[in-house]
Amino acid sequence: MSQNPYRPSSLAQVGCEAAGDRWTLVFVRELRHSPEKVWAALTEPGQLAAWAPYTADRSLAEAGSATMTMIDDEHPQDMEVEVVRAEPPTLLEHTFGTDLLRWELAATDTGTRLTLRHTVQDRDWIPKVAAGWHLCFDVAEKLLEGRPIPPIRGASAGGFGWSELNDQYAHKLGIPNTGLPGDLKGQNEGP
């Protein structure tokens, strides 16, 4: 990234919905690629490793159990997940620890409207999650364009604008900004 330093794209369309005693981030991103191409990026382990905060031990294109490995710098962590629904190339739903992720892909005249519904337990996490996915989707967009950049994930995301995005999404969503998650406080925010 030396000649063209990464800068986060404009804020995405986001919303926050109550879901019983939980909260759902609704994050919408327009991508200039077909639903089939976006689907592959969401489900194929090799592509996930290039942009997502995790890798998978198998394709996520079919329902059933899988193991995702969260990648946070030097501390990868395995997590058992369940692919609840897989309807190529329009709907993917899977657990993510105690969270639930629902990826909806809709064809548009210019590509795909990707809607991620990420359900969490604590409303304070919504802007944090939005900031993290924002960075990941920026990387995914570059990958889909054939101009990949290194993944931005884990504690090093702070050096790529995570804190500013967290603040901007908190403001946009009307949720107080509680800063870094507890397990990241005190860590170096630089790349």
PDB file of N, CA, C and O in Angstrom, residues 133-179:
ATOM      1  N   TRP A 133     -16.892  -3.963   9.588  1.00  0.00           N
ATOM      2  CA  TRP A 133     -17.360  -4.455   8.288  1.00  0.00           C
ATOM      3  C   TRP A 133     -17.063  -3.447   7.191  1.00  0.00           C
ATOM      4  O   TRP A 133     -16.769  -3.833   6.048  1.00  0.00           O
ATOM      5  N   HIS A 134     -17.125  -2.165   7.492  1.00  0.00           N
ATOM      6  CA  HIS A 134     -16.797  -1.143   6.492  1.00  0.00           C
ATOM      7  C   HIS A 134     -15.398  -1.390   5.932  1.00  0.00           C
ATOM      8  O   HIS A 134     -15.198  -1.416   4.712  1.00  0.00           O
ATOM      9  N   LEU A 135     -14.427  -1.562   6.820  1.00  0.00           N
ATOM     10  CA  LEU A 135     -13.050  -1.812   6.384  1.00  0.00           C
ATOM     11  C   LEU A 135     -12.956  -3.113   5.588  1.00  0.00           C
ATOM     12  O   LEU A 135     -12.313  -3.163   4.539  1.00  0.00           O
ATOM     13  N   CYS A 136     -13.610  -4.157   6.079  1.00  0.00           N
ATOM     14  CA  CYS A 136     -13.579  -5.446   5.379  1.00  0.00           C
ATOM     15  C   CYS A 136     -14.184  -5.336   3.982  1.00  0.00           C
ATOM     16  O   CYS A 136     -13.640  -5.872   3.012  1.00  0.00           O
ATOM     17  N   PHE A 137     -15.308  -4.631   3.860  1.00  0.00           N
ATOM     18  CA  PHE A 137     -15.956  -4.487   2.554  1.00  0.00           C
ATOM     19  C   PHE A 137     -15.114  -3.650   1.597  1.00  0.00           C
ATOM     20  O   PHE A 137     -15.137  -3.885   0.387  1.00  0.00           O
ATOM     21  N   ASP A 138     -14.392  -2.660   2.116  1.00  0.00           N
ATOM     22  CA  ASP A 138     -13.476  -1.913   1.256  1.00  0.00           C
ATOM     23  C   ASP A 138     -12.432  -2.856   0.667  1.00  0.00           C
ATOM     24  O   ASP A 138     -12.116  -2.799  -0.523  1.00  0.00           O
ATOM     25  N   VAL A 139     -11.890  -3.741   1.496  1.00  0.00           N
ATOM     26  CA  VAL A 139     -10.895  -4.704   1.026  1.00  0.00           C
ATOM     27  C   VAL A 139     -11.535  -5.677   0.039  1.00  0.00           C
ATOM     28  O   VAL A 139     -10.953  -6.005  -1.000  1.00  0.00           O
ATOM     29  N   ALA A 140     -12.750  -6.146   0.335  1.00  0.00           N
ATOM     30  CA  ALA A 140     -13.448  -7.071  -0.567  1.00  0.00           C
ATOM     31  C   ALA A 140     -13.685  -6.419  -1.922  1.00  0.00           C
ATOM     32  O   ALA A 140     -13.532  -7.076  -2.969  1.00  0.00           O
ATOM     33  N   GLU A 141     -14.064  -5.153  -1.924  1.00  0.00           N
ATOM     34  CA  GLU A 141     -14.296  -4.438  -3.191  1.00  0.00           C
ATOM     35  C   GLU A 141     -13.024  -4.439  -4.038  1.00  0.00           C
ATOM     36  O   GLU A 141     -13.070  -4.696  -5.238  1.00  0.00           O
ATOM     37  N   LYS A 142     -11.889  -4.155  -3.422  1.00  0.00           N
ATOM     38  CA  LYS A 142     -10.609  -4.166  -4.149  1.00  0.00           C
ATOM     39  C   LYS A 142     -10.318  -5.570  -4.685  1.00  0.00           C
ATOM     40  O   LYS A 142      -9.861  -5.724  -5.824  1.00  0.00           O
ATOM     41  N   LEU A 143     -10.577  -6.587  -3.888  1.00  0.00           N
ATOM     42  CA  LEU A 143     -10.363  -7.968  -4.319  1.00  0.00           C
ATOM     43  C   LEU A 143     -11.233  -8.284  -5.531  1.00  0.00           C
ATOM     44  O   LEU A 143     -10.755  -8.827  -6.528  1.00  0.00           O
ATOM     45  N   LEU A 144     -12.506  -7.939  -5.468  1.00  0.00           N
ATOM     46  CA  LEU A 144     -13.428  -8.205  -6.569  1.00  0.00           C
ATOM     47  C   LEU A 144     -13.044  -7.439  -7.831  1.00  0.00           C
ATOM     48  O   LEU A 144     -13.307  -7.898  -8.944  1.00  0.00           O
ATOM     49  N   GLU A 145     -12.428  -6.281  -7.671  1.00  0.00           N
ATOM     50  CA  GLU A 145     -11.984  -5.479  -8.814  1.00  0.00           C
ATOM     51  C   GLU A 145     -10.701  -6.018  -9.433  1.00  0.00           C
ATOM     52  O   GLU A 145     -10.259  -5.532 -10.467  1.00  0.00           O
ATOM     53  N   GLY A 146     -10.074  -7.005  -8.764  1.00  0.00           N
ATOM     54  CA  GLY A 146      -8.806  -7.523  -9.258  1.00  0.00           C
ATOM     55  C   GLY A 146      -7.616  -6.677  -8.857  1.00  0.00           C
ATOM     56  O   GLY A 146      -6.526  -6.807  -9.416  1.00  0.00           O
ATOM     57  N   ARG A 147      -7.817  -5.800  -7.870  1.00  0.00           N
ATOM     58  CA  ARG A 147      -6.754  -4.938  -7.347  1.00  0.00           C
ATOM     59  C   ARG A 147      -6.643  -5.154  -5.838  1.00  0.00           C
ATOM     60  O   ARG A 147      -6.879  -4.241  -5.055  1.00  0.00           O
ATOM     61  N   PRO A 148      -6.316  -6.395  -5.416  1.00  0.00           N
ATOM     62  CA  PRO A 148      -6.358  -6.699  -3.981  1.00  0.00           C
ATOM     63  C   PRO A 148      -5.361  -5.879  -3.162  1.00  0.00           C
ATOM     64  O   PRO A 148      -4.302  -5.509  -3.648  1.00  0.00           O
ATOM     65  N   ILE A 149      -5.795  -5.590  -1.942  1.00  0.00           N
ATOM     66  CA  ILE A 149      -4.927  -4.992  -0.931  1.00  0.00           C
ATOM     67  C   ILE A 149      -4.933  -5.952   0.252  1.00  0.00           C
ATOM     68  O   ILE A 149      -5.824  -6.795   0.361  1.00  0.00           O
ATOM     69  N   PRO A 150      -3.961  -5.870   1.135  1.00  0.00           N
ATOM     70  CA  PRO A 150      -3.938  -6.777   2.282  1.00  0.00           C
ATOM     71  C   PRO A 150      -5.183  -6.612   3.162  1.00  0.00           C
ATOM     72  O   PRO A 150      -5.735  -5.510   3.264  1.00  0.00           O
ATOM     73  N   PRO A 151      -5.625  -7.699   3.778  1.00  0.00           N
ATOM     74  CA  PRO A 151      -6.786  -7.611   4.681  1.00  0.00           C
ATOM     75  C   PRO A 151      -6.531  -6.617   5.810  1.00  0.00           C
ATOM     76  O   PRO A 151      -5.401  -6.443   6.257  1.00  0.00           O
ATOM     77  N   ILE A 152      -7.600  -5.969   6.253  1.00  0.00           N
ATOM     78  CA  ILE A 152      -7.548  -5.045   7.389  1.00  0.00           C
ATOM     79  C   ILE A 152      -8.442  -5.659   8.455  1.00  0.00           C
ATOM     80  O   ILE A 152      -9.659  -5.712   8.298  1.00  0.00           O
ATOM     81  N   ARG A 153      -7.846  -6.155   9.525  1.00  0.00           N
ATOM     82  CA  ARG A 153      -8.638  -6.829  10.556  1.00  0.00           C
ATOM     83  C   ARG A 153      -7.888  -6.820  11.880  1.00  0.00           C
ATOM     84  O   ARG A 153      -6.701  -6.552  11.939  1.00  0.00           O
ATOM     85  N   GLY A 154      -8.647  -7.122  12.917  1.00  0.00           N
ATOM     86  CA  GLY A 154      -8.053  -7.215  14.246  1.00  0.00           C
ATOM     87  C   GLY A 154      -7.606  -5.868  14.783  1.00  0.00           C
ATOM     88  O   GLY A 154      -8.074  -4.810  14.357  1.00  0.00           O
ATOM     89  N   ALA A 155      -6.695  -5.920  15.720  1.00  0.00           N
ATOM     90  CA  ALA A 155      -6.233  -4.720  16.407  1.00  0.00           C
ATOM     91  C   ALA A 155      -5.584  -3.719  15.466  1.00  0.00           C
ATOM     92  O   ALA A 155      -5.640  -2.512  15.707  1.00  0.00           O
ATOM     93  N   SER A 156      -5.003  -4.184  14.355  1.00  0.00           N
ATOM     94  CA  SER A 156      -4.342  -3.255  13.440  1.00  0.00           C
ATOM     95  C   SER A 156      -5.331  -2.384  12.666  1.00  0.00           C
ATOM     96  O   SER A 156      -4.927  -1.401  12.041  1.00  0.00           O
ATOM     97  N   ALA A 157      -6.633  -2.680  12.707  1.00  0.00           N
ATOM     98  CA  ALA A 157      -7.626  -1.881  11.976  1.00  0.00           C
ATOM     99  C   ALA A 157      -7.634  -0.429  12.435  1.00  0.00           C
ATOM    100  O   ALA A 157      -7.992   0.460  11.664  1.00  0.00           O
ATOM    101  N   GLY A 158      -7.210  -0.176  13.658  1.00  0.00           N
ATOM    102  CA  GLY A 158      -7.159   1.195  14.159  1.00  0.00           C
ATOM    103  C   GLY A 158      -6.256   2.085  13.325  1.00  0.00           C
ATOM    104  O   GLY A 158      -6.514   3.275  13.180  1.00  0.00           O
ATOM    105  N   GLY A 159      -5.234   1.528  12.744  1.00  0.00           N
ATOM    106  CA  GLY A 159      -4.319   2.287  11.911  1.00  0.00           C
ATOM    107  C   GLY A 159      -4.876   2.584  10.527  1.00  0.00           C
ATOM    108  O   GLY A 159      -4.230   3.273   9.737  1.00  0.00           O
ATOM    109  N   PHE A 160      -6.055   2.067  10.230  1.00  0.00           N
ATOM    110  CA  PHE A 160      -6.664   2.256   8.922  1.00  0.00           C
ATOM    111  C   PHE A 160      -7.998   2.994   9.013  1.00  0.00           C
ATOM    112  O   PHE A 160      -8.814   2.927   8.103  1.00  0.00           O
ATOM    113  N   GLY A 161      -8.247   3.661  10.132  1.00  0.00           N
ATOM    114  CA  GLY A 161      -9.427   4.492  10.251  1.00  0.00           C
ATOM    115  C   GLY A 161     -10.580   3.906  11.039  1.00  0.00           C
ATOM    116  O   GLY A 161     -11.667   4.474  11.049  1.00  0.00           O
ATOM    117  N   TRP A 162     -10.369   2.778  11.716  1.00  0.00           N
ATOM    118  CA  TRP A 162     -11.460   2.153  12.458  1.00  0.00           C
ATOM    119  C   TRP A 162     -12.054   3.102  13.494  1.00  0.00           C
ATOM    120  O   TRP A 162     -13.276   3.232  13.592  1.00  0.00           O
ATOM    121  N   SER A 163     -11.225   3.778  14.265  1.00  0.00           N
ATOM    122  CA  SER A 163     -11.737   4.659  15.327  1.00  0.00           C
ATOM    123  C   SER A 163     -12.601   5.776  14.760  1.00  0.00           C
ATOM    124  O   SER A 163     -13.672   6.084  15.307  1.00  0.00           O
ATOM    125  N   GLU A 164     -12.168   6.374  13.654  1.00  0.00           N
ATOM    126  CA  GLU A 164     -12.942   7.434  13.029  1.00  0.00           C
ATOM    127  C   GLU A 164     -14.265   6.891  12.489  1.00  0.00           C
ATOM    128  O   GLU A 164     -15.318   7.521  12.634  1.00  0.00           O
ATOM    129  N   LEU A 165     -14.211   5.718  11.848  1.00  0.00           N
ATOM    130  CA  LEU A 165     -15.436   5.105  11.338  1.00  0.00           C
ATOM    131  C   LEU A 165     -16.384   4.758  12.482  1.00  0.00           C
ATOM    132  O   LEU A 165     -17.597   4.982  12.381  1.00  0.00           O
ATOM    133  N   ASN A 166     -15.849   4.229  13.569  1.00  0.00           N
ATOM    134  CA  ASN A 166     -16.667   3.904  14.737  1.00  0.00           C
ATOM    135  C   ASN A 166     -17.385   5.158  15.231  1.00  0.00           C
ATOM    136  O   ASN A 166     -18.591   5.136  15.498  1.00  0.00           O
ATOM    137  N   ASP A 167     -16.646   6.258  15.309  1.00  0.00           N
ATOM    138  CA  ASP A 167     -17.236   7.517  15.760  1.00  0.00           C
ATOM    139  C   ASP A 167     -18.319   7.996  14.785  1.00  0.00           C
ATOM    140  O   ASP A 167     -19.403   8.400  15.204  1.00  0.00           O
ATOM    141  N   GLN A 168     -18.036   7.938  13.496  1.00  0.00           N
ATOM    142  CA  GLN A 168     -18.993   8.404  12.483  1.00  0.00           C
ATOM    143  C   GLN A 168     -20.248   7.525  12.453  1.00  0.00           C
ATOM    144  O   GLN A 168     -21.366   8.047  12.342  1.00  0.00           O
ATOM    145  N   TYR A 169     -20.077   6.205  12.568  1.00  0.00           N
ATOM    146  CA  TYR A 169     -21.252   5.331  12.576  1.00  0.00           C
ATOM    147  C   TYR A 169     -22.051   5.507  13.866  1.00  0.00           C
ATOM    148  O   TYR A 169     -23.281   5.465  13.851  1.00  0.00           O
ATOM    149  N   ALA A 170     -21.367   5.708  14.995  1.00  0.00           N
ATOM    150  CA  ALA A 170     -22.079   5.960  16.253  1.00  0.00           C
ATOM    151  C   ALA A 170     -22.959   7.199  16.104  1.00  0.00           C
ATOM    152  O   ALA A 170     -24.140   7.195  16.485  1.00  0.00           O
ATOM    153  N   HIS A 171     -22.395   8.256  15.541  1.00  0.00           N
ATOM    154  CA  HIS A 171     -23.149   9.498  15.333  1.00  0.00           C
ATOM    155  C   HIS A 171     -24.319   9.256  14.374  1.00  0.00           C
ATOM    156  O   HIS A 171     -25.451   9.666  14.653  1.00  0.00           O
ATOM    157  N   LYS A 172     -24.048   8.607  13.263  1.00  0.00           N
ATOM    158  CA  LYS A 172     -25.083   8.359  12.251  1.00  0.00           C
ATOM    159  C   LYS A 172     -26.224   7.513  12.816  1.00  0.00           C
ATOM    160  O   LYS A 172     -27.388   7.736  12.486  1.00  0.00           O
ATOM    161  N   LEU A 173     -25.900   6.551  13.686  1.00  0.00           N
ATOM    162  CA  LEU A 173     -26.903   5.652  14.249  1.00  0.00           C
ATOM    163  C   LEU A 173     -27.526   6.183  15.541  1.00  0.00           C
ATOM    164  O   LEU A 173     -28.478   5.596  16.058  1.00  0.00           O
ATOM    165  N   GLY A 174     -26.968   7.266  16.084  1.00  0.00           N
ATOM    166  CA  GLY A 174     -27.485   7.811  17.334  1.00  0.00           C
ATOM    167  C   GLY A 174     -27.199   6.925  18.531  1.00  0.00           C
ATOM    168  O   GLY A 174     -27.977   6.860  19.475  1.00  0.00           O
ATOM    169  N   ILE A 175     -26.053   6.245  18.491  1.00  0.00           N
ATOM    170  CA  ILE A 175     -25.637   5.346  19.569  1.00  0.00           C
ATOM    171  C   ILE A 175     -24.371   5.928  20.189  1.00  0.00           C
ATOM    172  O   ILE A 175     -23.441   6.287  19.463  1.00  0.00           O
ATOM    173  N   PRO A 176     -24.293   6.027  21.503  1.00  0.00           N
ATOM    174  CA  PRO A 176     -23.077   6.571  22.121  1.00  0.00           C
ATOM    175  C   PRO A 176     -21.838   5.775  21.710  1.00  0.00           C
ATOM    176  O   PRO A 176     -21.875   4.546  21.622  1.00  0.00           O
ATOM    177  N   ASN A 177     -20.763   6.500  21.445  1.00  0.00           N
ATOM    178  CA  ASN A 177     -19.498   5.864  21.087  1.00  0.00           C
ATOM    179  C   ASN A 177     -18.790   5.467  22.370  1.00  0.00           C
ATOM    180  O   ASN A 177     -18.372   6.313  23.142  1.00  0.00           O
ATOM    181  N   THR A 178     -18.664   4.173  22.591  1.00  0.00           N
ATOM    182  CA  THR A 178     -17.990   3.667  23.787  1.00  0.00           C
ATOM    183  C   THR A 178     -16.543   3.285  23.502  1.00  0.00           C
ATOM    184  O   THR A 178     -15.899   2.659  24.332  1.00  0.00           O
ATOM    185  N   GLY A 179     -16.036   3.664  22.322  1.00  0.00           N
ATOM    186  CA  GLY A 179     -14.622   3.455  22.008  1.00  0.00           C
ATOM    187  C   GLY A 179     -14.264   2.027  21.684  1.00  0.00           C
ATOM    188  O   GLY A 179     -15.103   1.230  21.262  1.00  0.00           O
TER     189      GLY A 179
END
